[in-house]
Coordinates of C-alpha atoms in Angstrom, one line a residue:
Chain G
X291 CA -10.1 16.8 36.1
X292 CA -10.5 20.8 35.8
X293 CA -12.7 22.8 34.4
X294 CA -10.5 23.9 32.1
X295 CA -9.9 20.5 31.2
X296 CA -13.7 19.4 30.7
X297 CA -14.3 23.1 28.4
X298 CA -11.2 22.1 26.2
X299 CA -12.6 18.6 25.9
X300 CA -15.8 20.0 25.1
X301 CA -14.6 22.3 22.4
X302 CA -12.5 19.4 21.1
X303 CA -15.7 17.3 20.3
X304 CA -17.9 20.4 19.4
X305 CA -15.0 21.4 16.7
X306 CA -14.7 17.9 15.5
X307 CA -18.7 17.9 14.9
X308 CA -18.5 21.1 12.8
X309 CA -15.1 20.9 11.0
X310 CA -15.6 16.8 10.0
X311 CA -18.3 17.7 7.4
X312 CA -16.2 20.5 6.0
X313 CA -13.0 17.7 5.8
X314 CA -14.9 15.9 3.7
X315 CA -16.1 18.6 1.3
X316 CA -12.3 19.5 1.5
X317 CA -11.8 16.4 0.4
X318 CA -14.2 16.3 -2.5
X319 CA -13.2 19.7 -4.0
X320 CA -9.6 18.7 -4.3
X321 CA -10.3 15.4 -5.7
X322 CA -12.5 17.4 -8.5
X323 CA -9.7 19.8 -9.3
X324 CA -7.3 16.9 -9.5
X325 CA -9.4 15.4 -12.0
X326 CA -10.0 18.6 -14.2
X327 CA -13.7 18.5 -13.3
X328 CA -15.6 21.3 -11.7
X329 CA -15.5 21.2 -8.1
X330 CA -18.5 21.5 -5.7
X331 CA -18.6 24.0 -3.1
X332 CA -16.8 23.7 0.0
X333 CA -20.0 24.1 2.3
X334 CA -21.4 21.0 0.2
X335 CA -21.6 18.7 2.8
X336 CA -23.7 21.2 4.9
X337 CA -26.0 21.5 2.5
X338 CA -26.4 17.8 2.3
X339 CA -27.1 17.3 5.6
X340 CA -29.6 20.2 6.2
X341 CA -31.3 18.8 3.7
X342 CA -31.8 15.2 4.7
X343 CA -32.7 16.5 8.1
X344 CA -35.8 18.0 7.2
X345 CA -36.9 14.8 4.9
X346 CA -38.9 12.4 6.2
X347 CA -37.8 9.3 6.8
X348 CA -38.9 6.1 4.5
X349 CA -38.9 2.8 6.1
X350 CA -38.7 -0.7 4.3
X351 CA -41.1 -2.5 5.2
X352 CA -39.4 -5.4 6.7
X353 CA -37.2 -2.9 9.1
X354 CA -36.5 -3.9 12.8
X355 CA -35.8 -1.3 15.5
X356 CA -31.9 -2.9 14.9
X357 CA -32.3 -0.5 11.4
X358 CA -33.6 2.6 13.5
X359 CA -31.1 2.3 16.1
X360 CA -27.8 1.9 14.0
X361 CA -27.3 5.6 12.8
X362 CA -27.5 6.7 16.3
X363 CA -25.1 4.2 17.7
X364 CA -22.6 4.7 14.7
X365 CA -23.1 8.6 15.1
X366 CA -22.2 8.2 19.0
X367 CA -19.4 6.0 18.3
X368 CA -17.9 8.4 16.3
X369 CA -18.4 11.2 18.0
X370 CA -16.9 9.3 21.0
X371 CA -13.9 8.2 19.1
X372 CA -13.2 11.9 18.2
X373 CA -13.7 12.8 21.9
X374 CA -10.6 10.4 22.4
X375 CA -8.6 11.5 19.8
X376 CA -6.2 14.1 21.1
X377 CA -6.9 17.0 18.1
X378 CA -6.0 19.7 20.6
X379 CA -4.4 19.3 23.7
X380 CA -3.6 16.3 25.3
X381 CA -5.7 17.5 28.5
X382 CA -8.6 15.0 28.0
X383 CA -10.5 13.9 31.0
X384 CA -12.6 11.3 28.8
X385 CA -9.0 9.9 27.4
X386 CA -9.3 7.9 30.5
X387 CA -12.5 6.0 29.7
X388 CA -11.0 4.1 26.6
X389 CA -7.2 3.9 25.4
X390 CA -6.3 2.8 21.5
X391 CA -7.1 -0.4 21.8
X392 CA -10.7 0.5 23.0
X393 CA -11.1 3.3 20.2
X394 CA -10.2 0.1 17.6
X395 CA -12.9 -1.3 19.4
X396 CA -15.5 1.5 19.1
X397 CA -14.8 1.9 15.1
X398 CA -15.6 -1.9 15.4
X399 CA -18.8 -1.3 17.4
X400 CA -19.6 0.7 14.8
X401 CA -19.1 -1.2 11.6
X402 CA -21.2 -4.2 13.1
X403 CA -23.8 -2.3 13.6
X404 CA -23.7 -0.8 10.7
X405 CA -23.5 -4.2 8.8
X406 CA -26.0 -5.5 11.0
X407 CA -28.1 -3.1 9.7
X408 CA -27.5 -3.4 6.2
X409 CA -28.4 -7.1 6.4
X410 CA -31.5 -6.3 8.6
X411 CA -33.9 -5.4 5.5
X412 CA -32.8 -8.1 3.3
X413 CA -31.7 -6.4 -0.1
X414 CA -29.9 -8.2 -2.1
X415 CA -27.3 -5.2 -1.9
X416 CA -27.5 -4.3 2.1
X417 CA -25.8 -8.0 2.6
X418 CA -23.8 -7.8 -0.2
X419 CA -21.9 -4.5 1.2
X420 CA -22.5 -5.6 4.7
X421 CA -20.2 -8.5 3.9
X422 CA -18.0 -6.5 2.3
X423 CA -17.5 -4.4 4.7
X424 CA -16.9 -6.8 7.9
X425 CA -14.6 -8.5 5.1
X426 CA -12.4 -5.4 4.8
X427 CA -12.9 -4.4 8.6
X428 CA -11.8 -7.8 9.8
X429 CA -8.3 -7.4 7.7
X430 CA -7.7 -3.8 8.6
X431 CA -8.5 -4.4 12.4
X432 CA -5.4 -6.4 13.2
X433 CA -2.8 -3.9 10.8
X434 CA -4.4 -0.7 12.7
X435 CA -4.0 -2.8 16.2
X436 CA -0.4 -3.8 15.4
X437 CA 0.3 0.3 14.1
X438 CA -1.2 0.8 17.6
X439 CA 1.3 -1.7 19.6
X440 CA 4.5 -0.1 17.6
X441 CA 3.2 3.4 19.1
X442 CA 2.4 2.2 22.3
X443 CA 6.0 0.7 22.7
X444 CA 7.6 4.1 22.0
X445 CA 5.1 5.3 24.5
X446 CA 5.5 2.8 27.0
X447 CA 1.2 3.4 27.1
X448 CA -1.8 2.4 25.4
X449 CA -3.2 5.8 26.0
X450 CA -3.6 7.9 22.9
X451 CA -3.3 11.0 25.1
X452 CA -0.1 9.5 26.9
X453 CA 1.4 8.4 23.6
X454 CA 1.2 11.8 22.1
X455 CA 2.4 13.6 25.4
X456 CA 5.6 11.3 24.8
X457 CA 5.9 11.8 20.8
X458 CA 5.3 15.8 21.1
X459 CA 6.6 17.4 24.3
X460 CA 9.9 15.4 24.9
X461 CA 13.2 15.6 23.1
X462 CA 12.8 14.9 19.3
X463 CA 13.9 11.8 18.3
X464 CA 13.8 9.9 14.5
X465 CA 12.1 6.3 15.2
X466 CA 12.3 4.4 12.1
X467 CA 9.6 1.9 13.3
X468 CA 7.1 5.3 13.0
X469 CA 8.2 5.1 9.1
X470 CA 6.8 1.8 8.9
X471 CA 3.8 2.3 11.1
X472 CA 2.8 5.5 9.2
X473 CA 2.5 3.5 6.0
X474 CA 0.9 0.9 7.2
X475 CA -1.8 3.4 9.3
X476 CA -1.9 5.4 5.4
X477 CA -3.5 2.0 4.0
X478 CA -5.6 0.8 6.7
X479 CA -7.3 4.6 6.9
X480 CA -7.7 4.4 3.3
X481 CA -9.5 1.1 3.8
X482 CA -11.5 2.2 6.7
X483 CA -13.0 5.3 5.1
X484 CA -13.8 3.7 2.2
X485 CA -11.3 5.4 -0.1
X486 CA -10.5 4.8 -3.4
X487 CA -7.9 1.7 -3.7
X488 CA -10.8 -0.2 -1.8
X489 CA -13.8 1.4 -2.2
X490 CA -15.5 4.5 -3.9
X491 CA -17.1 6.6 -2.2
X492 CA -18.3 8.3 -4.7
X493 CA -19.6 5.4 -6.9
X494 CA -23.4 4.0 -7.0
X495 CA -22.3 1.3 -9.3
X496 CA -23.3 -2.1 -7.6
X497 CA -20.5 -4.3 -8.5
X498 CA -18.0 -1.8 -7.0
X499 CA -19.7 -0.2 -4.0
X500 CA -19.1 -1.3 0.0
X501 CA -20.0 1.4 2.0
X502 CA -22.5 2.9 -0.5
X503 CA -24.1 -0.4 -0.8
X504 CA -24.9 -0.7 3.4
X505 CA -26.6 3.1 3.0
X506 CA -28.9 2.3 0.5
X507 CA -32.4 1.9 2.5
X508 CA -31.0 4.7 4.4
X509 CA -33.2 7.8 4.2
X510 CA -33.4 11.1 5.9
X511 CA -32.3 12.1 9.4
X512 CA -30.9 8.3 9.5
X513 CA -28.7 8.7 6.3
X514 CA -28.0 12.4 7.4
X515 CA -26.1 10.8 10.7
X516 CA -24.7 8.0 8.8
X517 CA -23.0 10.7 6.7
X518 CA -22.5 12.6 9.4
X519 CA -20.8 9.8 11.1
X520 CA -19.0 8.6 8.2
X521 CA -17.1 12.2 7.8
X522 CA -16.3 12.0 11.5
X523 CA -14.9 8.6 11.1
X524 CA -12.9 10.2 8.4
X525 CA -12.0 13.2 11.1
X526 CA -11.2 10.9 13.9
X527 CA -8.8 9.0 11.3
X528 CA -7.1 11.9 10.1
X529 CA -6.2 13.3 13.7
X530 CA -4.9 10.1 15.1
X531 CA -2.5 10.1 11.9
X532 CA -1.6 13.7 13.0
X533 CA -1.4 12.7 16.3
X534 CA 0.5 9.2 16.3
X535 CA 3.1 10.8 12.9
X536 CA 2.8 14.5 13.3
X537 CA 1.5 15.7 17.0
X538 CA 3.2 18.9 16.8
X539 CA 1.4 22.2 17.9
X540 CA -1.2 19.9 20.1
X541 CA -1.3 22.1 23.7
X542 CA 0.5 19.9 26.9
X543 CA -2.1 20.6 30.0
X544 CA -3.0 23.7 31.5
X545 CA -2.0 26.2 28.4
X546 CA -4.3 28.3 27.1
X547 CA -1.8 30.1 24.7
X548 CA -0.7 26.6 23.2
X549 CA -4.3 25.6 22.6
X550 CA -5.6 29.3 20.7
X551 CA -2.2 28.0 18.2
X552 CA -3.3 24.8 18.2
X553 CA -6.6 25.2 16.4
X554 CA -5.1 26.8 12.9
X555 CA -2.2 24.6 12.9
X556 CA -4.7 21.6 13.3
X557 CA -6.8 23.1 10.2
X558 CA -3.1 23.5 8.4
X559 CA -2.9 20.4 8.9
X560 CA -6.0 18.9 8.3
X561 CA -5.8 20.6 5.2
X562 CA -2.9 19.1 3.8
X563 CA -3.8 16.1 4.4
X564 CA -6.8 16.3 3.1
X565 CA -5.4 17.2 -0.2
X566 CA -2.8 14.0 0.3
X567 CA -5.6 12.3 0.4
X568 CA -7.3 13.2 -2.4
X569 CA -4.3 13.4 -4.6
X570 CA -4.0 9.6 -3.3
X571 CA -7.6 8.7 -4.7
X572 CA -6.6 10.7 -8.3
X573 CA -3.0 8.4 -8.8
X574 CA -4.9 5.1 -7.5
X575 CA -7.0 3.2 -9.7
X576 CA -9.7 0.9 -7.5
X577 CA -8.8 -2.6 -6.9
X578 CA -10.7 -5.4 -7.5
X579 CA -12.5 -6.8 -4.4
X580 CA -10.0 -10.1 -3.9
X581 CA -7.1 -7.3 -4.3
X582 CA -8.2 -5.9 -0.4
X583 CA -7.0 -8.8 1.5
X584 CA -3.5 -8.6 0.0
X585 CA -3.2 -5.0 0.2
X586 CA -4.4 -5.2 4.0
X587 CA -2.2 -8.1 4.6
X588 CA 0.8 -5.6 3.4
X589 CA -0.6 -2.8 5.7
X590 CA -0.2 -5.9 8.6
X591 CA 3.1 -7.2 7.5
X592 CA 4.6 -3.6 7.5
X593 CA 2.8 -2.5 10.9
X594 CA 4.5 -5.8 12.3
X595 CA 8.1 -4.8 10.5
X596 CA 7.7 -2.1 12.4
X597 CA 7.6 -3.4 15.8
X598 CA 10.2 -5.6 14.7
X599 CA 12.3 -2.9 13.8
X600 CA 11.2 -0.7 17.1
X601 CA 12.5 -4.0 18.7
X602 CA 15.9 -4.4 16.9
X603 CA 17.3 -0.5 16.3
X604 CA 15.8 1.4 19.2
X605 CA 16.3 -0.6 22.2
X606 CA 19.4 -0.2 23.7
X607 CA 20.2 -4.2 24.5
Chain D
X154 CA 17.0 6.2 22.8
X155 CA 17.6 9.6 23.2
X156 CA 21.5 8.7 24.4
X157 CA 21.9 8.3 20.2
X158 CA 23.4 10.9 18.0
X159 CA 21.1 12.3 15.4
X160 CA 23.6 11.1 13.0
X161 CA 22.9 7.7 14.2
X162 CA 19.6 8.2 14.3
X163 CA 19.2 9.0 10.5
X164 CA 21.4 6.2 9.2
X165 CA 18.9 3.9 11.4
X166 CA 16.3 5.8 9.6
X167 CA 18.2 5.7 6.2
X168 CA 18.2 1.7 7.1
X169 CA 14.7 1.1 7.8
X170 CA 13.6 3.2 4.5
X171 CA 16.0 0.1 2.8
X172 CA 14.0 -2.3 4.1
X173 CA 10.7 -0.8 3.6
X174 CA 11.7 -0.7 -0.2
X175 CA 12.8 -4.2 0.0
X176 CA 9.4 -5.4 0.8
X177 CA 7.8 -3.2 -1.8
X178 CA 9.8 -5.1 -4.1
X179 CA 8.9 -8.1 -3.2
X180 CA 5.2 -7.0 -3.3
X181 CA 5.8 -4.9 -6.5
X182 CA 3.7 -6.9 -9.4
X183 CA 5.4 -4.5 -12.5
X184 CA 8.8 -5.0 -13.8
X185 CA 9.2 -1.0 -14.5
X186 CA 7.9 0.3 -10.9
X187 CA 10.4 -2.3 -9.8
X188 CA 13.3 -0.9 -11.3
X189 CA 12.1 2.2 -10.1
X190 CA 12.2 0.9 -6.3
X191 CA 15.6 -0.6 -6.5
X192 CA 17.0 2.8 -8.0
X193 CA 14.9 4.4 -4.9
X194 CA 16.6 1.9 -2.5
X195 CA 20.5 2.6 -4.2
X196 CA 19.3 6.1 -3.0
X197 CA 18.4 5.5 0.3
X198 CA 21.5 3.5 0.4
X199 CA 23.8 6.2 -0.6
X200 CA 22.5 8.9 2.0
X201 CA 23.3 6.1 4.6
X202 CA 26.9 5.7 3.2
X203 CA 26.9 9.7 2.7
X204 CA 25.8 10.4 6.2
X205 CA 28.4 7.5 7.9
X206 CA 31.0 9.5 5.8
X207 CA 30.3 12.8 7.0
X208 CA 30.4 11.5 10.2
X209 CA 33.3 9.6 10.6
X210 CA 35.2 11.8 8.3
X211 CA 37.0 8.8 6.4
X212 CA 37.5 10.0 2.3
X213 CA 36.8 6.5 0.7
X214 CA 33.4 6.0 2.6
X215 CA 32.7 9.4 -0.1
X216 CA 33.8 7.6 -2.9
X217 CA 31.6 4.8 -2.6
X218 CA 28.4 7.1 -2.2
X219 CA 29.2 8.8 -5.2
X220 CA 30.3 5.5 -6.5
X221 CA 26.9 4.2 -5.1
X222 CA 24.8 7.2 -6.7
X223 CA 26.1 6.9 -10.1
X224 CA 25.8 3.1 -10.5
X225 CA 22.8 1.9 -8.1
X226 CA 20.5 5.6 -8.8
X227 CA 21.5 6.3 -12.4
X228 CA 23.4 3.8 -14.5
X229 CA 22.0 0.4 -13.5
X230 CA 18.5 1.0 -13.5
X231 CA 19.2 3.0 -17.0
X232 CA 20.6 -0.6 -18.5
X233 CA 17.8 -2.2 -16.3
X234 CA 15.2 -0.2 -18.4
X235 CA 17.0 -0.5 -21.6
X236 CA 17.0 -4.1 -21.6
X237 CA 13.2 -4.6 -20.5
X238 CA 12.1 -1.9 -23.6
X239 CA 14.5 -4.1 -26.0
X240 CA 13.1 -7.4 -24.6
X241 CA 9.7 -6.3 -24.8
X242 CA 9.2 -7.6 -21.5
X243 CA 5.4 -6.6 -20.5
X244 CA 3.3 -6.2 -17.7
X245 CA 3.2 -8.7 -14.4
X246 CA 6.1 -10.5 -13.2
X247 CA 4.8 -13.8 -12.3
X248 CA 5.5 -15.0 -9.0
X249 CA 6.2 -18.8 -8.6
X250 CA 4.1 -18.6 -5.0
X251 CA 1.2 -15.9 -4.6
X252 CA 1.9 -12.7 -3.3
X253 CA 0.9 -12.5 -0.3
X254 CA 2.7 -15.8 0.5
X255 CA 5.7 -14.2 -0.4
X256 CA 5.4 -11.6 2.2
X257 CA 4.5 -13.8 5.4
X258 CA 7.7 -15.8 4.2
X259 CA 9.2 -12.2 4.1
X260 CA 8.5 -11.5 7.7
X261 CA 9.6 -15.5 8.9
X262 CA 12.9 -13.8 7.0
X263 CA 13.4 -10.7 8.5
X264 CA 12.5 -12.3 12.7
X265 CA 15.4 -15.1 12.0
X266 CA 17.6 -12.2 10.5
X267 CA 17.1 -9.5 13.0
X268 CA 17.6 -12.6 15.6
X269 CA 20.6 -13.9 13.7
X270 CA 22.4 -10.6 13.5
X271 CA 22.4 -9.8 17.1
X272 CA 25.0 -11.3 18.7
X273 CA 27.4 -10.4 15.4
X274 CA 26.2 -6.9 16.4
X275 CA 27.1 -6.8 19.8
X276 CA 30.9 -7.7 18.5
X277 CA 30.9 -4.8 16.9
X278 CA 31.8 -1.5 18.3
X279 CA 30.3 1.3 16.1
X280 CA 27.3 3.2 16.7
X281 CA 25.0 2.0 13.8
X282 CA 25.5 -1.8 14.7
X283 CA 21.9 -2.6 14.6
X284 CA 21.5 -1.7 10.8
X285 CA 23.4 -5.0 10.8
X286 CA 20.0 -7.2 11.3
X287 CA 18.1 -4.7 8.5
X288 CA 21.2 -5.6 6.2
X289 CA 21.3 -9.0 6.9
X290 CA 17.2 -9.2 6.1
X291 CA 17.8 -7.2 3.3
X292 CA 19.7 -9.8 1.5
X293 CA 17.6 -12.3 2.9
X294 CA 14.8 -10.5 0.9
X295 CA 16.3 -10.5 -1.9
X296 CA 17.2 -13.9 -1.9
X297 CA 13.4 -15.0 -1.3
X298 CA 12.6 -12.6 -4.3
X299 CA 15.3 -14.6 -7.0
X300 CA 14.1 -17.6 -5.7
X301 CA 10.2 -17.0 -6.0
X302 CA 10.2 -15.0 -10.0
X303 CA 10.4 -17.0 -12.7
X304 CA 11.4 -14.4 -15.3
X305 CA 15.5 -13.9 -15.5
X306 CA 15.0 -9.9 -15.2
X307 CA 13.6 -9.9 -11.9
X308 CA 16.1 -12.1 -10.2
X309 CA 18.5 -10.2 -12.0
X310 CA 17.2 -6.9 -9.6
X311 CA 16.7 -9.4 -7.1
X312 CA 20.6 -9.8 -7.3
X313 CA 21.3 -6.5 -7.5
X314 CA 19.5 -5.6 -4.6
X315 CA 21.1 -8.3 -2.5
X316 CA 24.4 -6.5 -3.4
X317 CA 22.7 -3.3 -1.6
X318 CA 22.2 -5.4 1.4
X319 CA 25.7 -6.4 1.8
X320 CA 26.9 -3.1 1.0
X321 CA 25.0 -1.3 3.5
X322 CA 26.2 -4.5 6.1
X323 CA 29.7 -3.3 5.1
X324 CA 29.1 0.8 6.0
X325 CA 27.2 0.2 8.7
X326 CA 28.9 -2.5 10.7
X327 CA 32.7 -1.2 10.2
X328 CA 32.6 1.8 8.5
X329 CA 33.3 0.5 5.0
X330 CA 35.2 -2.0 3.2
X331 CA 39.2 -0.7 1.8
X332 CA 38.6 0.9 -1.3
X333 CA 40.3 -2.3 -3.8
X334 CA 36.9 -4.2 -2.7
X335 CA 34.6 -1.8 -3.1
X336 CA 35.8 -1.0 -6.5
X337 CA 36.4 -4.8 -7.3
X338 CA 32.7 -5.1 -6.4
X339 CA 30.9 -1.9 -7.9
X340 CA 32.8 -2.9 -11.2
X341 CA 31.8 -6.9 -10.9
X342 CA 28.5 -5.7 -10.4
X343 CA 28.5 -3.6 -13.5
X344 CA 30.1 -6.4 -15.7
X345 CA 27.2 -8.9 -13.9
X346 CA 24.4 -6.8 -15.1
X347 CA 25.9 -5.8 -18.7
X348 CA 26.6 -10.1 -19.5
X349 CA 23.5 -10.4 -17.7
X350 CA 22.1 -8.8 -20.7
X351 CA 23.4 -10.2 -23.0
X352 CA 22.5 -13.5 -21.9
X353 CA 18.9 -12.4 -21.7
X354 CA 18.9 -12.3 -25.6
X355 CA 20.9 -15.4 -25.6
X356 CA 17.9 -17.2 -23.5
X357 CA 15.2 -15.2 -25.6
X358 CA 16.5 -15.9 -28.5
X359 CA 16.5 -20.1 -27.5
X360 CA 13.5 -20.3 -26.0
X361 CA 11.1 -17.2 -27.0
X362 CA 10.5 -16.6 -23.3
X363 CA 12.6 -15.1 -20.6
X364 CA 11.2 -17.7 -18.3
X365 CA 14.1 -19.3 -16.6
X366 CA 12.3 -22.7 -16.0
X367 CA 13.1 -23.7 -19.8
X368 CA 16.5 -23.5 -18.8
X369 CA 16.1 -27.0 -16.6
X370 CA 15.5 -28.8 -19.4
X371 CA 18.6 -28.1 -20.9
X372 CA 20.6 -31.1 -22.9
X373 CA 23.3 -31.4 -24.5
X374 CA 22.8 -33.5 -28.1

C-alpha cells in the first residue's frame, strides 16, 4: 500500500462525490432535449442539494432512530461502493476489503435499509414502494451476481480491481460471453437506478412510483443524502459498466501520467453514457409493475447464456 | 484464449450475436419487431459466412453471404412484412406457455445443445468448431419458438430462423456446404415462405383466424 496509492484512492472517492451529482443532472438535461422540452441546468442537482441542506428536517411522528439512521448508512454504502469501483486506476488499497460479490452485497445493504425505512413510518406509500423495491432488488440481485461470475471467469478473480487489470492491460481479445453480460448488466442498472422501463424517476404519481414512493417522509439533510446517495449509486453503476465492458484509459499501478489521461477520458465516457442512457429512457415506455420480473428474469437468463457461452467458445477443451 | 486468431475470434462473436437474437425472438411479444430481429440475425449470419470466406479464401463461401444478405436481410423479411400488412395481423403474438416459461425452457435448450455438440466438435478440425453448440441451440430455439406460437406467421419465422441455425452449423463446422445445396436450399427456402403465404390466406380465409389450432379439427365431409 503506497502513498501514492492511498492519494489516488482518495481522489477516486472525492471525484466520485462531486462528479455523481453532475451525472445525474447530465442525465436529466439530455433526457429533456430528447423529449423537445426545455432542459434544466446542468448544476441542477447542486442546487438541489444545497438547498435541502440548509432545511430543517421534519419528522413523522411515529419515526424510529431506524428512519434517522438510513440516509447515512445508504450514503456510506455508496460512497464505499464507488471507493471499490476502479473509475481510475486499478491501484486501490481499499479494493481489498470487498470484491464484486461484496459490492452486490453493499448495494443490498443499502436497499434494505432503505426499505426498512420506508416501512418504518407506516404510510400507506413508504410500504408500498418499500415492497416494490425489495421486489425488483431481489430479481436483479441474482442477474447482476451471474454478470459478475461471467467476468470473474475471464478474470480468473472476483476482484473488481483484478478483473479490470486482466480486461485492460493484457492483449485484446473479443469474448463473446462479455456481449451477453453487457446486456444483461444494461437491464439490471436500469432496474437498479430506478430508470424508466421500471421505474420513473421523475414521476410522483403513486401508482407508478418505487423509488420515489420510499423518499416521501424524507426531508432535508436526510433526503439531501438519499439523493445524494441515489446519484452515486447511479455513478458507481455507470463505472463498473465502464470498467467490466469498456476499461480502457483506467491507469495500471504506479503511473501518474496514465492517471492525469484517465480523468477526461473517464468524463468522455461518463458522458456518453449518460446520454445512452437517457436516450434509453426517451425510446422506452414504463412497464407495468408485473412486466419487472420478466424483464429481470431476461437480464438472468442472458447473464447465465453468457457463462454458458464463456464455457462453450472460450475455453480451449 | 489468446492462442485464437482474431478472425476466429469475431466469427465466435458473430455467433454469439446469433444467439442473443435468438432469444430476443423468443422473448419478442410483436410480430413486426420480430421480423425485424430475424432480418438482424440473417445479418449477423452473413458477416459470419463473410468473415469464414475471407479467411479461408474459398469463392462459394462469398456466394452464399451475398446469397444470405439478399434473401435472409432484404427479401424474406420484405415478403414477411408484406404478408402481416395484407393479413392484418395486429399486435401480440400469443404464446401457448407464458413468457418467461419460454425462456427457462430456452436455457434447459441451449445446456443440452452446447453439451450435445461437443464431442461432434472435437471431430471436427476447423478453428470455429465451437460455433457448432451456438448453431445447434440456435435451431433448438427455434424449434421451442414453432412449437410454443399459435399464430401460423410466427412459426413461419420460427422456421426460418431454424434454417439460419443450420446454416451457420454448415459454415462454421466445415467451411460450407458445395454450392448445388446451398442453392437447393436458399431457393426451397424462398418457395417455403412464398406457398407459406399463400396458405396463410388459404387458412384465413377458412377459419377467420391465423390461429393454427383450428387446423386440428380438420374433417373431411
Amino acid at each position: 500500500m503506497s502513498v501514492a496509492g492511498i492519494l489516488g484512492q482518495l481522489f477516486a472517492l472525492v471525484l466520485a462525490l462531486l462528479l455523481a451529482p453532475l451525472l445525474t443532472g447530465w442525465v436529466n438535461q439530455c433526457r429533456a432535449w430528447l423529449q423537445n422540452r426545455s432542459a434544466p441546468p446542468l448544476w441542477q442537482p447542486y442546487y438541489t442539494l444545497h438547498k435541502l441542506f440548509n432545511k430543517d428536517v421534519v419528522l413523522a411522528d411515529g419515526a424510529s432512530s431506524l428512519f434517522r439512521v438510513a440516509p447515512f448508512v445508504v450514503f456510506g454504502a455508496m460512497a464505499l461502493a464507488c471507493a471499490i469501483v476502479p473509475s481510475l486506476s486499478t491501484d486501490l488499497p481499499f479494493a481489498p476489503a470487498a470484491d464484486a460479490l461484496a459490492l452486490v452485497g453493499v448495494f443490498g445493504l443499502a436497499r434494505l435499509f432503505i426499505s426498512l425505512a420506508a416501512m418504518d413510518v407506516g404510510t400507506a406509500f413508504g410500504s408500498l414502494g418499500g415492497r416494490r423495491e425489495m421486489l425488483v432488488g431481489f430479481l436483479a440481485e441474482p442477474a447482476l451476481l451471474m454478470v459478475i461470475f461471467t467476468v470473474a471467469m475471464i478474470a480468473n478473480s472476483t476482484s473488481v480491481a483484478a478483473i479490470v487489470a486482466t480486461l485492460a492491460h493484457r492483449d485484446f481479445v473479443i469474448y463473446p460471453s462479455l456481449a451477453f453480460a453487457g446486456v444483461a448488466f444494461t437491464m439490471v442498472s436500469l432496474a437498479e437506478n430506478a430508470r424508466v422501463p421500471v421505474d420513473n424517476p421523475a414521476t410522483h404519481l403513486e401508482l407508478t412510483m418505487i423509488h420515489e414512493a420510499m423518499i416521501l417522509e424524507y426531508s432535508g439533510r436526510h433526503l439531501a443524502l438519499i439523493e445524494w446517495a441515489a446519484s452515486l449509486k447511479l455513478y458507481a453503476y455507470s463505472c463498473l459498466g465502464l470498467a467490466f465492458f469498456f476499461p480502457w484509459g483506467i491507469a495500471e499501478r504506479d503511473n501518474l501520467l496514465a492517471l492525469a489521461a484517465a480523468v477526461p477520458l473517464l468524463i468522455l465516457k461518463l458522458a456518453i453514457g449518460g446520454f445512452l442512457l437517457a436516450l434509453i429512457e426517451t425510446v422506452n415506455a414504463k412497464m407495468r409493475i408485473f412486466r419487472a420480473p420478466e424483464f429481470l428474469g431476461t437480464a438472468f437468463m442472458l447473464a447465465v447464456l453468457g457463462l454458458l457461452v464463456r464455457l462453450l467458445l472460450e475455453t480451449r477443451v | 484464449m489468446s492462442d485464437v486468431p482474431l478472425s476466429a475470434q469475431l466469427i465466435n462473436l458473430c455467433a454469439a450475436a446469433i444467439l442473443l437474437l435468438a432469444f430476443a425472438m423468443l422473448a419478442q411479444r410483436r410480430v413486426l419487431q420480430l421480423i425485424d430481429l430475424f432480418a438482424l440475425q440473417g445479418f449477423a449470419l452473413f458477416l459470419s459466412t463473410l468473415i469464414v470466406a475471407v479467411k479461408t479464401g474459398q469463392t462459394h463461401l462469398y456466394f452464399s453471404a451475398a446469397l444470405t444478405l439478399a434473401l435472409k436481410v432484404a427479401v424474406l423479411p420484405l415478403i414477411l412484412r408484406r404478408l402481416v400488412q395484407r393479413l392484418h395481423v395486429k399486435g401480440e403474438v400469443e404464446p401457448l406457455i407464458n413468457i418467461p416459461t419460454t425462456m427457462l425452457v430456452g436455457i434447459m435448450l441451449v445446456v443440452v445443445a452446447f453439451n450435445v455438440a461437443l464431442p461432434i466438435a472435437q471431430l471436427s478440425a476447423t478453428i470455429t468448431r465451437g460455433t457448432l453448440g451456438i448453431a445447434l441451440a440456435t435451431v433448438m430455439l427455434a424449434f421451442l419458438m414453432m412449437i410454443t406460437r399459435k399464430k401460423a406467421i410466427t412459426q413461419v419465422v420460427g422456421f426460418l430462423a431454424m434454417e439460419n441455425g443450420l446454416f451457420l452449423a454448415a459454415t462454421s463446422a466445415t467451411y460450407g456446404m458445395p454450392m448445388v445445396v446451398e442453392l437447393g436450399i436458399a431457393l426451397d427456402v424462398l418457395i417455403g415462405v412464398i406457398i407459406l403465404g399463400v396458405f396463410f390466406f388459404q387458412i384465413r380465409d377458412q377459419f377467420d383466424s391465423l390461429d393454427i389450432h383450428h387446423l386440428e379439427r380438420l374433417k373431411d365431409h
